[in-house]
Coordinates of C-alpha atoms and ligand atoms in Angstrom, one line a residue:
M1 CA 0.0 0.0 0.0
S2 CA 1.6 3.3 -1.0
S3 CA -0.6 6.1 0.1
S4 CA -0.6 7.3 3.7
V5 CA -3.7 6.6 5.8
A6 CA -5.5 9.4 7.7
V7 CA -8.3 9.0 10.1
V8 CA -10.6 11.9 10.9
T9 CA -13.2 11.6 13.6
G10 CA -16.5 13.6 13.3
A11 CA -15.8 13.8 9.6
N12 CA -19.4 13.9 8.4
R13 CA -19.8 17.6 8.7
G14 CA -18.2 20.9 9.6
I15 CA -14.5 21.3 9.9
G16 CA -13.8 17.5 10.0
R17 CA -15.5 17.0 6.6
C18 CA -13.2 19.8 5.1
V19 CA -10.1 18.2 6.7
A20 CA -11.1 14.9 5.1
E21 CA -11.5 16.6 1.7
Q22 CA -8.2 18.5 1.9
L23 CA -6.2 15.4 3.0
A24 CA -7.8 13.4 0.2
D25 CA -6.7 16.1 -2.2
R26 CA -3.1 15.7 -0.9
G27 CA -3.2 12.0 -1.7
Y28 CA -4.0 10.5 1.7
T29 CA -6.4 7.6 1.9
V30 CA -8.9 9.1 4.3
V31 CA -11.0 7.2 6.7
V32 CA -14.2 9.3 7.2
A33 CA -15.2 8.3 10.7
S34 CA -18.6 9.3 11.9
R35 CA -21.0 8.4 14.7
S36 CA -23.5 7.3 12.0
L37 CA -22.1 4.9 9.4
D38 CA -24.8 6.1 7.0
Q39 CA -23.6 9.7 7.3
A40 CA -20.0 8.6 6.8
R41 CA -21.0 6.7 3.7
Q42 CA -23.0 9.7 2.4
T43 CA -20.0 12.0 3.0
V44 CA -17.7 9.6 1.2
A45 CA -20.1 9.5 -1.7
E46 CA -20.3 13.4 -1.8
L47 CA -16.5 13.9 -1.5
S48 CA -15.4 11.1 -3.9
S49 CA -14.2 12.5 -7.2
G50 CA -11.1 12.1 -9.4
D51 CA -8.2 10.4 -7.6
R52 CA -9.5 10.9 -4.1
S53 CA -9.5 7.8 -1.9
L54 CA -12.0 7.9 1.0
L55 CA -13.7 5.2 3.0
A56 CA -16.4 5.3 5.6
A57 CA -16.2 4.0 9.1
Q58 CA -18.4 4.2 12.2
V59 CA -17.1 5.6 15.5
D60 CA -18.7 7.1 18.6
V61 CA -15.7 8.4 20.5
T62 CA -17.6 8.1 23.8
D63 CA -18.1 4.4 23.3
E64 CA -15.1 2.1 24.1
E65 CA -16.5 -0.8 22.1
S66 CA -17.1 1.4 19.0
V67 CA -13.5 2.8 19.3
Q68 CA -12.1 -0.7 19.6
S69 CA -14.0 -2.0 16.6
L70 CA -12.7 1.0 14.5
A71 CA -9.2 0.0 15.6
S72 CA -9.8 -3.7 14.7
E73 CA -11.2 -2.7 11.3
L74 CA -8.2 -0.4 10.6
T75 CA -5.7 -3.1 11.7
E76 CA -7.2 -5.6 9.4
R77 CA -7.5 -3.2 6.5
F78 CA -4.3 -1.2 6.7
G79 CA -2.2 -2.4 9.7
R80 CA -1.0 1.2 9.9
V81 CA -2.3 4.7 10.5
D82 CA -0.2 7.8 9.5
V83 CA -2.4 10.6 10.6
L84 CA -5.1 10.8 13.3
I85 CA -7.3 13.9 13.6
N86 CA -9.2 14.0 16.8
N87 CA -11.8 16.4 15.5
A88 CA -15.1 15.1 17.0
G89 CA -16.4 17.7 19.5
V90 CA -19.4 19.2 21.2
A91 CA -20.1 22.6 22.8
L92 CA -23.0 22.0 25.1
D93 CA -22.6 25.0 27.4
K94 CA -22.0 27.8 24.9
F95 CA -22.1 31.2 26.7
Q96 CA -23.6 29.6 29.8
P97 CA -22.6 31.1 33.1
F98 CA -20.9 28.8 35.6
E99 CA -24.0 28.5 37.8
A100 CA -26.2 27.4 35.0
T101 CA -23.9 24.6 34.0
S102 CA -25.0 21.1 35.1
T103 CA -22.6 18.4 36.1
S104 CA -24.1 16.1 33.4
V105 CA -23.3 18.6 30.7
F106 CA -19.8 19.0 32.1
E107 CA -19.4 15.2 32.1
E108 CA -20.7 14.7 28.6
T109 CA -18.4 17.5 27.3
L110 CA -15.4 15.8 28.8
Q111 CA -16.5 12.4 27.5
V112 CA -16.5 13.7 23.9
N113 CA -13.8 16.4 23.8
T114 CA -11.2 15.0 26.1
L115 CA -11.8 11.3 26.8
G116 CA -12.9 10.8 23.2
A117 CA -9.5 11.9 21.9
F118 CA -7.8 9.9 24.6
R119 CA -9.7 6.7 23.7
V120 CA -9.1 7.0 20.0
T121 CA -5.4 7.9 20.3
K122 CA -4.8 5.0 22.7
A123 CA -6.6 2.5 20.5
L124 CA -4.8 3.6 17.3
L125 CA -1.4 4.2 18.8
P126 CA -0.1 0.7 18.0
M127 CA -0.9 1.5 14.3
L128 CA 0.5 5.0 14.5
R129 CA 3.8 3.6 15.8
V130 CA 4.1 1.5 12.7
S131 CA 4.1 4.7 10.5
E132 CA 7.3 6.3 9.5
A133 CA 5.9 9.7 10.2
P134 CA 2.9 9.6 12.6
R135 CA 1.0 12.8 13.1
I136 CA -1.7 13.3 15.7
V137 CA -3.7 16.5 15.7
N138 CA -6.1 17.3 18.6
V139 CA -8.6 19.9 17.4
S140 CA -8.7 22.3 20.3
S141 CA -9.8 25.8 20.9
Q142 CA -8.5 29.2 22.1
L143 CA -11.2 28.9 24.7
G144 CA -9.1 26.3 26.4
S145 CA -6.1 28.6 26.8
L146 CA -5.4 29.0 30.5
E147 CA -3.7 32.3 29.8
R148 CA -6.7 33.7 28.0
M149 CA -9.4 32.1 30.3
T150 CA -12.4 34.2 30.8
S151 CA -16.0 33.7 32.1
R152 CA -18.7 31.4 30.8
T153 CA -18.6 28.1 28.7
V154 CA -16.7 26.5 31.5
A155 CA -17.3 22.8 30.5
Y156 CA -16.1 23.4 26.9
R157 CA -13.1 25.5 28.1
A158 CA -12.0 22.9 30.6
S159 CA -12.4 20.0 28.1
K160 CA -10.1 21.8 25.7
A161 CA -7.6 22.8 28.4
A162 CA -7.5 19.1 29.4
L163 CA -7.2 18.0 25.8
N164 CA -4.1 20.4 25.5
A165 CA -2.6 18.6 28.5
V166 CA -3.1 15.3 26.7
T167 CA -1.4 16.7 23.7
R168 CA 1.7 17.8 25.6
S169 CA 1.9 14.6 27.6
V170 CA 1.6 12.3 24.6
A171 CA 4.0 14.4 22.6
H172 CA 6.5 14.1 25.5
E173 CA 6.0 10.4 25.7
L174 CA 6.6 10.0 22.0
A175 CA 9.5 12.5 21.9
D176 CA 12.1 9.8 20.9
T177 CA 9.9 8.7 17.9
P178 CA 9.2 10.4 14.6
A179 CA 5.7 11.3 15.8
K180 CA 4.4 14.9 16.0
V181 CA 1.5 15.5 18.3
N182 CA -0.1 19.0 18.4
S183 CA -3.2 20.9 19.4
V184 CA -4.7 23.2 16.8
C185 CA -7.4 25.8 17.1
P186 CA -9.3 26.3 13.8
G187 CA -10.4 29.8 14.7
W188 CA -14.0 30.8 15.0
V189 CA -15.6 28.8 12.3
A190 CA -19.1 28.8 10.8
T191 CA -20.4 25.4 11.6
E192 CA -23.3 24.0 13.7
L193 CA -20.9 24.3 16.7
G194 CA -19.5 27.7 15.9
G195 CA -22.8 29.3 14.7
L196 CA -23.4 31.0 11.4
D197 CA -22.0 34.4 12.5
A198 CA -18.5 33.1 12.6
P199 CA -16.1 34.8 10.2
T200 CA -14.1 31.7 9.1
S201 CA -15.4 29.1 6.6
P202 CA -15.0 25.4 7.5
S203 CA -12.6 25.0 4.7
E204 CA -10.4 27.9 6.0
G205 CA -10.6 26.5 9.5
A206 CA -9.5 23.1 8.2
R207 CA -6.2 24.5 6.8
G208 CA -4.3 24.8 10.1
I209 CA -5.3 21.3 11.0
V210 CA -4.1 20.0 7.7
W211 CA -0.8 21.9 8.2
A212 CA -0.3 20.1 11.5
A213 CA -1.2 16.8 9.9
T214 CA 1.4 17.2 7.2
L215 CA 4.3 18.6 9.2
P216 CA 7.8 17.7 7.9
E217 CA 10.3 15.7 10.0
Q218 CA 11.7 19.0 11.4
G219 CA 8.3 20.3 12.3
P220 CA 7.2 21.1 15.9
T221 CA 5.6 18.7 18.4
G222 CA 3.8 19.3 21.7
G223 CA 2.6 22.7 20.6
F224 CA -0.7 24.7 20.3
F225 CA -1.3 26.5 17.0
Q226 CA -3.7 28.4 15.0
E227 CA -2.9 28.6 11.2
G228 CA 0.6 27.5 12.0
T229 CA 1.2 30.2 14.6
P230 CA 1.8 29.3 18.3
L231 CA -1.0 30.1 20.8
P232 CA -0.4 30.6 24.5
W233 CA -1.4 27.6 26.6
Ligands
NAP1 N1 -16.6 25.9 15.0 C1 -15.7 26.6 15.7 O1 -15.8 27.8 15.8 C2 -14.7 25.9 16.5 C3 -13.7 26.6 17.2 C4 -12.7 26.0 17.9 C5 -12.7 24.6 17.9 N2 -13.6 23.9 17.2 C6 -13.5 22.4 17.3 O2 -13.5 21.9 16.0 C7 -14.0 20.5 16.0 C8 -15.1 20.4 15.0 O3 -16.1 21.3 15.3 P1 -17.2 21.8 14.2 O4 -17.2 23.3 14.4 O5 -16.9 21.3 12.8 O6 -18.5 21.2 14.8 P2 -19.8 20.5 14.1 O7 -20.0 21.0 12.8 O8 -20.8 20.6 15.2 O9 -19.2 19.0 14.0 C9 -19.0 18.2 15.2 C10 -18.6 16.8 14.7 O10 -18.3 16.1 15.9 C11 -19.1 14.9 15.8 N3 -19.3 14.3 17.1 C12 -19.9 14.8 18.2 N4 -20.0 13.9 19.2 C13 -19.4 12.8 18.7 C14 -19.2 11.5 19.2 N5 -19.6 11.1 20.5 N6 -18.5 10.6 18.5 C15 -18.1 10.9 17.2 N7 -18.3 12.0 16.6 C16 -19.0 13.0 17.4 C17 -20.4 15.3 15.1 O11 -21.0 14.1 14.7 P3 -22.7 14.1 14.5 O12 -23.0 14.7 13.2 O13 -23.0 12.6 14.6 O14 -23.2 14.9 15.7 C18 -19.8 16.1 14.0 O15 -19.3 15.3 13.0 C19 -14.5 20.3 17.5 O16 -13.6 19.6 18.2 C20 -14.7 21.7 18.0 O17 -14.6 21.8 19.4 C21 -14.6 24.5 16.5

């Protein structure tokens, strides 16, 4: 098998879909992983054209069994993963003040945004280690920056700050390998999550993620970026 394999979670819509499209245009075989297999298949059908190579897979990042079965499917099919984009995310407490945020919303946010990326990375790491140039991109947010922390949206902010901690820790653990592990904020992007007032298109938002997914050997690891520029933790 010649082309590199990229896995994108939450690739059926929004930024993830554009990341899948842009990686396919760069010659990657892209696994469009979505909570709904039907939606993954529909996305693959819509994005397939020319030389693009895309395939559909099911994954609910909150469900250990679903993550394990994705890993088994990829092991059987490719035996290797070169790029993992932990993109699946939710923002359930947008603009909510602290006192209005329920414990269950906080828990659910952590389940998707933080533990989801943890689960998928852990399950796919044996295959990433087989790659000559593994790249892991955790799609984070400026709202998770401790330095820029302000009020409201505490669950989402905390989930992305914790995701950034995962990025740094995994990058450190893989420091003696060719792997690059980074967090990327796509900017404020017009999607269902970002809302339609956002100034950045999903395709523009995807660019900084694709940059981190395609870093050269001398590229950075363990960083937090937006459009290739470092952000404060
Ligand atoms: N938009 C912004 O302004 C912005 C800014 C900073 C960071 N981000 C981050 O960018 C990433 C993508 O967001 P987006 O704006 O493209 O949002 P979006 O359009 O709402 O898409 C979110 C994606 O995540 C998937 N997802 C949610 N829960 C999941 C689960 N349990 N398992 C698997 N997939 C799940 C959704 O799948 P379903 O269709 O099945 O729900 C959907 O594909 C997120 O991590 C978000 O936090 C976005």
